[in-house]
Short mmCIF file of C-alpha atoms in Angstrom, two decimals:
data_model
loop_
_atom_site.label_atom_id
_atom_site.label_comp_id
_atom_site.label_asym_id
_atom_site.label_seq_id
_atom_site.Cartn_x
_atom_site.Cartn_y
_atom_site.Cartn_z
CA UNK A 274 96.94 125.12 85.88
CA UNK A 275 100.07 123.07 84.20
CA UNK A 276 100.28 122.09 81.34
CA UNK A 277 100.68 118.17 81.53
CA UNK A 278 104.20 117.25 80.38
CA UNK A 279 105.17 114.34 78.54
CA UNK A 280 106.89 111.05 80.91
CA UNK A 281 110.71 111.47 81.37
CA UNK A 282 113.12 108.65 80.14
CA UNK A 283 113.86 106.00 82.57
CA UNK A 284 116.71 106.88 84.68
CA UNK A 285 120.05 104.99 84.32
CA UNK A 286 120.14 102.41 86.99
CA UNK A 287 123.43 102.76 89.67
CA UNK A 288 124.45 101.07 92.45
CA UNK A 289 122.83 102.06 95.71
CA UNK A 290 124.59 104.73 97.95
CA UNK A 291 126.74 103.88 100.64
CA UNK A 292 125.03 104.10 103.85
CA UNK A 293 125.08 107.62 105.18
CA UNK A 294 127.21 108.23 108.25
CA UNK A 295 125.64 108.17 111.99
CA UNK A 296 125.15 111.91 112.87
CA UNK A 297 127.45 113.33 115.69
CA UNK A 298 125.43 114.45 118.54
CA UNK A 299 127.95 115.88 120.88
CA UNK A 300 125.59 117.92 122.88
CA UNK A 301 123.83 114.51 124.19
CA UNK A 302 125.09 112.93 127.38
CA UNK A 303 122.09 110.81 128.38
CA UNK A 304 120.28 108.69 125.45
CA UNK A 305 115.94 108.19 125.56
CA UNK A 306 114.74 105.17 127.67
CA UNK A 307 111.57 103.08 126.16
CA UNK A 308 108.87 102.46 128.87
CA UNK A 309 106.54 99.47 128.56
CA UNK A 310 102.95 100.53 128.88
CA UNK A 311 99.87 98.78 128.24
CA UNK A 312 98.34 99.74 125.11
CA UNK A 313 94.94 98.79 125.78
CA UNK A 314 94.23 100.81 128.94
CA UNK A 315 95.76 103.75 127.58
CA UNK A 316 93.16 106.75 127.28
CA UNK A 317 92.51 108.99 124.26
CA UNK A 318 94.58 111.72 123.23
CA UNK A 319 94.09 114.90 125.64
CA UNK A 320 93.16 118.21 124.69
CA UNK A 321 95.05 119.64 126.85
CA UNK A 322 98.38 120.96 125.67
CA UNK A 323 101.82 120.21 126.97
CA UNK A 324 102.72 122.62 129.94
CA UNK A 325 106.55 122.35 131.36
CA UNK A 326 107.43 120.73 128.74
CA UNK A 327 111.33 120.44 127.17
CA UNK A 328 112.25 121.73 123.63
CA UNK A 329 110.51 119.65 121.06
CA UNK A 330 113.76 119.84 119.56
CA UNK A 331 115.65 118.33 121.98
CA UNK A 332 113.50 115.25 122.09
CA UNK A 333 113.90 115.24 118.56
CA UNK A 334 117.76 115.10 119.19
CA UNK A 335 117.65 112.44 121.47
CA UNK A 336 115.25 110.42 118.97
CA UNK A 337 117.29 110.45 116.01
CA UNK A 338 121.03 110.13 118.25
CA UNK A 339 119.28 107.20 119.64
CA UNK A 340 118.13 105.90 115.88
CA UNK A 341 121.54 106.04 114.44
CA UNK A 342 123.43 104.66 117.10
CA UNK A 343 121.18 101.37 117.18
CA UNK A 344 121.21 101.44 113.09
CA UNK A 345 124.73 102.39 112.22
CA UNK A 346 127.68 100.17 114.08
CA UNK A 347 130.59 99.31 113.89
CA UNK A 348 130.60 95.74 114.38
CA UNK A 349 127.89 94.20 113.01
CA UNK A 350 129.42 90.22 113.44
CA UNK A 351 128.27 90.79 117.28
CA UNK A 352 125.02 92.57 116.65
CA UNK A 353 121.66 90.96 116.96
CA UNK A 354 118.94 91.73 114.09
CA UNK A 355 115.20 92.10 113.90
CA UNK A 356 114.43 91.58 110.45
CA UNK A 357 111.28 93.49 108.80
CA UNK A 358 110.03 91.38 105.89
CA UNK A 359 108.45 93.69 103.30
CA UNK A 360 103.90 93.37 103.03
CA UNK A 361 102.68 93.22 99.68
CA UNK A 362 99.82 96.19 100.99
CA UNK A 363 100.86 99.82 99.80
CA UNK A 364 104.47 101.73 100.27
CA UNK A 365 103.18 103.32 103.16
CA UNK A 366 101.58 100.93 105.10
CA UNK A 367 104.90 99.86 105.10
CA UNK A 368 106.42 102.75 106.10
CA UNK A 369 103.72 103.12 109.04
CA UNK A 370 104.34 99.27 110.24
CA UNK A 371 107.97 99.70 110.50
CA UNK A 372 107.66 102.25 112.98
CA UNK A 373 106.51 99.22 115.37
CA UNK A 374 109.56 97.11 114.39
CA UNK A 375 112.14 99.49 114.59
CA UNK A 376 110.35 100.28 118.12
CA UNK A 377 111.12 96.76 118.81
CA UNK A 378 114.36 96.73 117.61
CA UNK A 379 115.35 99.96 120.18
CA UNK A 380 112.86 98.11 122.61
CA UNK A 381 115.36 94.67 122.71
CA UNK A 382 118.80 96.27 121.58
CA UNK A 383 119.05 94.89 118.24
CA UNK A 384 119.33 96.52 114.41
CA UNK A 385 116.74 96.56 112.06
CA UNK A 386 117.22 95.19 108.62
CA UNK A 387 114.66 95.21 105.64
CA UNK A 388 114.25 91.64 103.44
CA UNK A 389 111.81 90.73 101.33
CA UNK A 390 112.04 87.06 101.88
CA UNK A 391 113.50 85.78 98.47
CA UNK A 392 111.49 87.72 96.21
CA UNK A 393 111.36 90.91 94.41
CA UNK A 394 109.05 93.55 96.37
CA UNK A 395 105.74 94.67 94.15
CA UNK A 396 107.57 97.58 93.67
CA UNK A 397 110.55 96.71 91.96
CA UNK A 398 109.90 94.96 89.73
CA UNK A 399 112.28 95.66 86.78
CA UNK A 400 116.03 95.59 86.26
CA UNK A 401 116.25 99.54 87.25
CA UNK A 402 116.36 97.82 90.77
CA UNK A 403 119.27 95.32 89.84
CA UNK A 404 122.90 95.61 90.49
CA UNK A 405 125.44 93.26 89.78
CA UNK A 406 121.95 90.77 89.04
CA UNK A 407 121.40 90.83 92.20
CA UNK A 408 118.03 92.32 92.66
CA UNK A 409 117.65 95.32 95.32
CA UNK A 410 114.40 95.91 97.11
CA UNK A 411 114.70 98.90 99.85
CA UNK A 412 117.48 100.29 98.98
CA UNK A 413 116.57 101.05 95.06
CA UNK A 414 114.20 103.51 96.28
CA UNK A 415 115.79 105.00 99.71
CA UNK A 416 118.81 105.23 101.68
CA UNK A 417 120.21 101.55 103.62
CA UNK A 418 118.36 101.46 107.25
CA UNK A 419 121.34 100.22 108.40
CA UNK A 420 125.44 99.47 107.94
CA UNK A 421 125.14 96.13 108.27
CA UNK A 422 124.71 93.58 105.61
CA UNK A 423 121.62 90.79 106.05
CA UNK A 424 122.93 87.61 107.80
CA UNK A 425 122.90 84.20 106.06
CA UNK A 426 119.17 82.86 105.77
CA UNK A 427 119.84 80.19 108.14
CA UNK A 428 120.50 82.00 111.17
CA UNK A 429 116.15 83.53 110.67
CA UNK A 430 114.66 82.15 113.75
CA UNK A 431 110.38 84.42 114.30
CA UNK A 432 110.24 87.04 116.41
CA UNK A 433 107.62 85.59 118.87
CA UNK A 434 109.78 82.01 119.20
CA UNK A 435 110.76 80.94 122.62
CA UNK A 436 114.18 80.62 120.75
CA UNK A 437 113.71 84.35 119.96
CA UNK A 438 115.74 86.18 123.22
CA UNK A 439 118.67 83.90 122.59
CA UNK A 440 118.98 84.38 118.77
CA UNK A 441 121.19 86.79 116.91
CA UNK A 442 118.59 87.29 114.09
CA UNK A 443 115.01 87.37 114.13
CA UNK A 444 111.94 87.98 111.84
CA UNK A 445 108.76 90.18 111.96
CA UNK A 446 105.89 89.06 109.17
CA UNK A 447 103.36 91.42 110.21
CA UNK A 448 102.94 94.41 112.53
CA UNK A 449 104.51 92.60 116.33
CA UNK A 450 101.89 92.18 118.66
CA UNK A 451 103.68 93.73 121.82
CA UNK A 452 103.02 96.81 124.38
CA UNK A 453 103.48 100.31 123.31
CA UNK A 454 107.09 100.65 123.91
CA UNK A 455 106.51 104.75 124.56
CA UNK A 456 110.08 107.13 123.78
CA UNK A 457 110.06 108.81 127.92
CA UNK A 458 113.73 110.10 127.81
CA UNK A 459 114.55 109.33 131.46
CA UNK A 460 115.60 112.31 132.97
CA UNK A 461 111.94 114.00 133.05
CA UNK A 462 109.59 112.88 136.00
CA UNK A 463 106.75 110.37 135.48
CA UNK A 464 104.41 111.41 133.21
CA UNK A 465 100.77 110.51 132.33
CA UNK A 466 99.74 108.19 129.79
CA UNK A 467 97.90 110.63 127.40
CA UNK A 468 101.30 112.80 127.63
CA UNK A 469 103.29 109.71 126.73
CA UNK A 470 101.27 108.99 124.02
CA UNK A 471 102.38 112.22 122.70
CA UNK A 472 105.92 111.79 123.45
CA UNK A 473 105.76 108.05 121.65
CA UNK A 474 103.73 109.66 118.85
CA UNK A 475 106.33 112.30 118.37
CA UNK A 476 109.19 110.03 118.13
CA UNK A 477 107.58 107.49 115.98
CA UNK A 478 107.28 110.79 113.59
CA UNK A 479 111.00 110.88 113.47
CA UNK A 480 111.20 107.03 112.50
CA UNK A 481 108.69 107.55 109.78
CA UNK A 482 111.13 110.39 108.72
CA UNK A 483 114.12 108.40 109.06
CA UNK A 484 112.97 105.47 106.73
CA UNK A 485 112.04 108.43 103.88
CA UNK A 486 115.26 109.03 103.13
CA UNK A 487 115.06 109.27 99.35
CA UNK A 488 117.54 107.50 97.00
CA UNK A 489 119.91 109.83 95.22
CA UNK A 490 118.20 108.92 91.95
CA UNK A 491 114.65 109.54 93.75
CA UNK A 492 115.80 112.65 94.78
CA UNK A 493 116.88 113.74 91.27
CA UNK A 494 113.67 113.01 90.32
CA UNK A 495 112.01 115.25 92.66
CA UNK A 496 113.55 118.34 91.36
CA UNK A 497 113.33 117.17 87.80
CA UNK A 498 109.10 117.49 89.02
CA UNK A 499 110.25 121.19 90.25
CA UNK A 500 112.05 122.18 87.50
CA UNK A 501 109.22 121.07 85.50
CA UNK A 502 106.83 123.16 87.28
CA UNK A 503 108.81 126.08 86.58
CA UNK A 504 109.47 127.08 90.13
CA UNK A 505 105.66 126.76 91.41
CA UNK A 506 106.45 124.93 94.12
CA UNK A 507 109.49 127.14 95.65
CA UNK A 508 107.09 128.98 97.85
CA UNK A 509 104.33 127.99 100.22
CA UNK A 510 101.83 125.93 98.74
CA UNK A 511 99.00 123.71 100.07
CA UNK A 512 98.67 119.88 99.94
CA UNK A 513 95.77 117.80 98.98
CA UNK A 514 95.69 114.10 98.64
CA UNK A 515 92.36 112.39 96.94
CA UNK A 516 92.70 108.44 97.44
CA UNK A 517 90.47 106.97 94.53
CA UNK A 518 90.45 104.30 97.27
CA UNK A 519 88.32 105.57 99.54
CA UNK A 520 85.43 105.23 96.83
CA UNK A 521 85.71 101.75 97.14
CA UNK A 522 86.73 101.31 100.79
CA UNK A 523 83.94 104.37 102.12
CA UNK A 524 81.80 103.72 99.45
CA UNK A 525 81.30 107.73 99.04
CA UNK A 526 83.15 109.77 96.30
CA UNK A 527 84.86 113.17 97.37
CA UNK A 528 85.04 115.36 95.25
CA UNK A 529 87.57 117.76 94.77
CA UNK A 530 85.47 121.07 96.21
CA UNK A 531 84.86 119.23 99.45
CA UNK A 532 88.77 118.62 99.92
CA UNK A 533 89.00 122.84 99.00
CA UNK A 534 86.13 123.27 102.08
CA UNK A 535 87.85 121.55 104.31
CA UNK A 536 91.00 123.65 103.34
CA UNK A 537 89.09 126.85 103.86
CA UNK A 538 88.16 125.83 107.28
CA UNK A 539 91.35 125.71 108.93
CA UNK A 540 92.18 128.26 110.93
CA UNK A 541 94.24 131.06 111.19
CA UNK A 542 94.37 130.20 107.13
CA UNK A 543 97.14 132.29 105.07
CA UNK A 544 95.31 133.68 102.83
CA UNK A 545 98.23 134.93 100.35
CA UNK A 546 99.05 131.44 99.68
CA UNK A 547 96.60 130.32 96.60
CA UNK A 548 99.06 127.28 95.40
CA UNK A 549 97.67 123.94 95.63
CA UNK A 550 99.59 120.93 95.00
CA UNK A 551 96.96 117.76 94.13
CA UNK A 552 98.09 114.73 94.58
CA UNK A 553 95.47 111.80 92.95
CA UNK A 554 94.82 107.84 92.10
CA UNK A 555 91.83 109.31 89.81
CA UNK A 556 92.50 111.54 86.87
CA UNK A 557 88.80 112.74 87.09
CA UNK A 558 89.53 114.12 90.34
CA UNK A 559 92.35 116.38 88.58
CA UNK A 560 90.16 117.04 85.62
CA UNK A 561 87.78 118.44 88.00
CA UNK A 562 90.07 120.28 90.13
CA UNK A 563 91.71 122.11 87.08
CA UNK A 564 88.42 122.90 85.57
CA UNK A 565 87.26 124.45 88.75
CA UNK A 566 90.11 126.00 90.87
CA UNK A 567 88.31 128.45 92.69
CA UNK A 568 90.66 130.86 92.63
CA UNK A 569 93.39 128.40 93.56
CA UNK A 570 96.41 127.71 90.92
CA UNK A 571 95.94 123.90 90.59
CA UNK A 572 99.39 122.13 90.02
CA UNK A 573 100.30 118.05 89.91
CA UNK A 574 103.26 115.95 89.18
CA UNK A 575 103.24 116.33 85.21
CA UNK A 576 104.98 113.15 84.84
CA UNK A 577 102.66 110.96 86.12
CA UNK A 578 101.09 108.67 83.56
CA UNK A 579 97.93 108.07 84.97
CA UNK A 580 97.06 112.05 84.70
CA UNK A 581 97.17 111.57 80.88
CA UNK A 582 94.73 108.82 80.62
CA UNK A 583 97.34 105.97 81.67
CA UNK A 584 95.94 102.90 83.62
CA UNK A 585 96.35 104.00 87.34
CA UNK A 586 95.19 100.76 88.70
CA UNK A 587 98.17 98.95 90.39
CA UNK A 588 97.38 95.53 89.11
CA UNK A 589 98.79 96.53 85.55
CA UNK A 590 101.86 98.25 86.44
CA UNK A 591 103.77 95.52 84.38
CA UNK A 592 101.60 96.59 81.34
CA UNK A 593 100.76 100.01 80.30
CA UNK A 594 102.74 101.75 83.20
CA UNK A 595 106.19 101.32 84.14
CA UNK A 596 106.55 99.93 87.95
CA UNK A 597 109.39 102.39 88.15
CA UNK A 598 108.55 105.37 86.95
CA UNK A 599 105.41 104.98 89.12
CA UNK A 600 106.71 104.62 92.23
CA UNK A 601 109.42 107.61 91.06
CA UNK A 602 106.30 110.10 90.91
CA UNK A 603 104.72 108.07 93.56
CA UNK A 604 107.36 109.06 96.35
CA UNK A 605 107.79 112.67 94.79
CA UNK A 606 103.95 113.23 95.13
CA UNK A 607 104.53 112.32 99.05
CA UNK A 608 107.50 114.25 99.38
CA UNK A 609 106.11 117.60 97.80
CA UNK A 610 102.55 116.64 99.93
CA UNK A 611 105.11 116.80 103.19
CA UNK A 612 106.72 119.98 102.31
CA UNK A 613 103.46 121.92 102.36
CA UNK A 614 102.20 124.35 104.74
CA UNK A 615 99.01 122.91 104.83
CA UNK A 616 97.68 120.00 103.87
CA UNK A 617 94.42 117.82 103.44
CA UNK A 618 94.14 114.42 103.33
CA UNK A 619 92.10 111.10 104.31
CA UNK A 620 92.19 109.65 107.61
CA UNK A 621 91.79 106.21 106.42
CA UNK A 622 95.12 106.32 103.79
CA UNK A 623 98.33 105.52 104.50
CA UNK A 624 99.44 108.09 102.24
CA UNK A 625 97.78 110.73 104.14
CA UNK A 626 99.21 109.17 107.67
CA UNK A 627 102.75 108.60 106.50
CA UNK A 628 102.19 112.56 105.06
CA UNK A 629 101.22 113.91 108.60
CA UNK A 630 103.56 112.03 110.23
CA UNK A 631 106.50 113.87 107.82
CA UNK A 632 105.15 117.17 108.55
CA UNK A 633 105.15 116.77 112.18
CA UNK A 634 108.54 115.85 112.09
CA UNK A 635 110.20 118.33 109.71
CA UNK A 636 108.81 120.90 111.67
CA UNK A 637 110.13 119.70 115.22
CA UNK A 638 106.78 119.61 116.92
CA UNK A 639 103.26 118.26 117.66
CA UNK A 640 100.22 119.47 119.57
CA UNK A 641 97.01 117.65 120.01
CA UNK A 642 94.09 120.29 119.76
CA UNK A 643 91.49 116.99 118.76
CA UNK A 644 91.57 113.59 117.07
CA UNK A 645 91.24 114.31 113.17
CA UNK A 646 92.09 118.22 113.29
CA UNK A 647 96.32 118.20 114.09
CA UNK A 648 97.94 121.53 114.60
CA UNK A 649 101.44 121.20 114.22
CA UNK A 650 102.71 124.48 115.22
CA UNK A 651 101.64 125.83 112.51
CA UNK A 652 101.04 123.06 109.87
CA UNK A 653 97.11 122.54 109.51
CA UNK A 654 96.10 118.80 108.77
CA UNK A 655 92.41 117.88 108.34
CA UNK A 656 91.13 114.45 107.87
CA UNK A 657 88.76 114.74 104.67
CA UNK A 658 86.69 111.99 105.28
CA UNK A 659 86.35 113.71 108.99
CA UNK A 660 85.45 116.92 108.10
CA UNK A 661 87.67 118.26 110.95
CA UNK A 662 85.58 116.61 114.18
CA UNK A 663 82.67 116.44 112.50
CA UNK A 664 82.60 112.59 113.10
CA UNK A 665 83.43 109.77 111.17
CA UNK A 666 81.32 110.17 108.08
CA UNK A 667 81.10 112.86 105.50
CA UNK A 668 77.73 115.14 106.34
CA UNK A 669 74.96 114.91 104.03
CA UNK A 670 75.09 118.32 103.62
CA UNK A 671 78.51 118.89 102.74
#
């Protein structure tokens, strides 16, 4: 176990980064085409793996050449705008919603932008996020989505108006409800539903990953939590993620051994690797983890404030916790959880989808051996509360 290490100083606040450059794709003569399907007659996922298909890779190419040229242009006075208002729910639920608005955005040939409607997001709360007094929501934490600047508030006309189609800018409140626009690059023949599923799935993987582009201050932050660890984390390591949530939303604690179970029951498991980094809400849950490891070494963020005894709950981040500093160790906790080989989380968090979803893309792949059990080529993923397909609800016996 680590030694828990006392908070860092508040970084120096400086003005965002520019936006980074649209990546040159040079190899790509035909961009992806979005197909309209209907969502509700779609069937589950198959079992069946992909036969015939092209290089995950490839599609991966197409899916971020496609992302950057809609994102990153050159004239942005003629460009039309979907505009993503930020929810007051979690980070990631965030993250996971925008997925269906940039979708939208590629669906209808406009760029997405990021607002949060006149006032400061939950999140940023403090002048860390301010430059010039003006106060910066998105970009204080990660890289711009975009080149272009956010219009003038009176060109904002709602997404589902009839004015919408012949509007420059319009504005999603909530997750749009529209048909699945699936990512079918047009050049391979027509393919079932359950295998474009996949495909959409896949691709919506590399928007999650394009949206977690970490600040430059974010990212020193990260290996501040490395260097801190004294080089733990530089080889494979496990991920777990315990929502304290889910003992209010479930209304059945897990306890740290059952997370370790569930990690043991992933095959083929490396055995070498006995790393484990815990990720936590509830500072019992690390208490109990580092006074049982089971053989595992047991490491967490040793900045975080709320594994010392600090109020966790997100209601009082303007008291005893600094809004910043929390959402610093926040997004390093689900940066570190997505570099892992393997990793176990909860079905019903955001965190743990948003984590998945990382994984998935960083390594360039996705298979669909059940619902709650994901093998990634490699990169094991259980659902906690699922007990791999065990069903919906935690055994008694387990």
């Amino acid at each position: 176990p680590v030694a828990t290490a006392p908070a860092p100083a508040s970084p120096v606040a400086v003005p965002p980064q520019d936006p980074p450059k649209p990546g040159t794709h040079a190899d790509i003569t035909s961009p992806p085409a979005f197909v309209d399907q209907d969502c509700g007659s779609a069937p589950p996922f198959s079992l069946t793996y992909l036969e015939g298909m092209p290089n995950w890779k490839v599609i991966q190419n197409l899916t971020v050449a496609r992302i950057m040229r809609n994102q990153y242009v050159s004239d942005c006075d003629n460009r039309r705008f979907v505009i993503a208002k930020i929810a007051s729910q979690g980070m990631m639920y965030n993250f996971l919603w925008f997925q269906d608005v940039l979708a939208y955005a590629l669906l209808t040939n406009r760029t997405m932008l990021v607002h949060t409607w006149g006032k400061s997001w939950t999140y940023a709360r403090d002048k860390f996020c301010e430059v010039g007094g003006v106060m910066q929501t998105w970009n204080c934490f990660f890289e711009p989505v975009s080149s272009c600047p956010l219009p003038p508030l009176d060109q904002y006309v709602c997404w589902n108006s009839p004015k919408a189609e012949a509007t420059k800018v319009v504005v999603v409140g909530q997750t749009p409800k529209m048909k699945c626009g699936f990512f079918v690059p047009h050049w391979l023949p027509t393919l079932k539903k359950d295998v474009a599923h996949k495909l959409d799935y896949f691709s919506r993987t590399q928007f999650v990953r394009f949206f977690f582009r970490l600040e430059a201050r974010v990212k020193a932050h990260v290996a501040a939590v490395k260097q801190a660890l004294n080089g733990t984390l530089d080889g494979a390591y496990h991920g777990i993620h315990v929502r304290v949530g889910d003992k209010h939303t479930e209304n059945a604690p897990k306890e740290f051994p059952r997370y370790l179970r569930q990690l043991r029951q992933l095959p083929p498991l490396n055995a070498t690797v006995k790393t484990i980094f815990l990720a936590s809400d509830d500072p019992a849950v690390v208490e109990q983890a580092l006074a049982d490891p089971q053989g595992y070494t047991i490491v967490t963020n040793p900045f975080e404030e709320r594994r010392s005894g600090g109020q966790w709950n997100q209601n009082h981040l303007l008291g005893r916790v600094n809004a910043t500093e929390h959402v610093l160790n926040f997004l390093t906790d689900v940066y570190l959880l997505s570099e892992a080989t393997y990793f176990v989380g909860t079905q019903s968090s955001n965190v743990g989808n948003a984590v998945i979803e990382l994984l998935c893309a960083r390594r360039g792949s996705i298979k669909w051996p059940g619902c709650f059990a994901n093998t990634l080529d490699g990169v094991k993923f259980s659902s906690a509360n699922h007990g791999l397909l065990d069903g919906p609800h935690w055994s008694r016996d387990r």
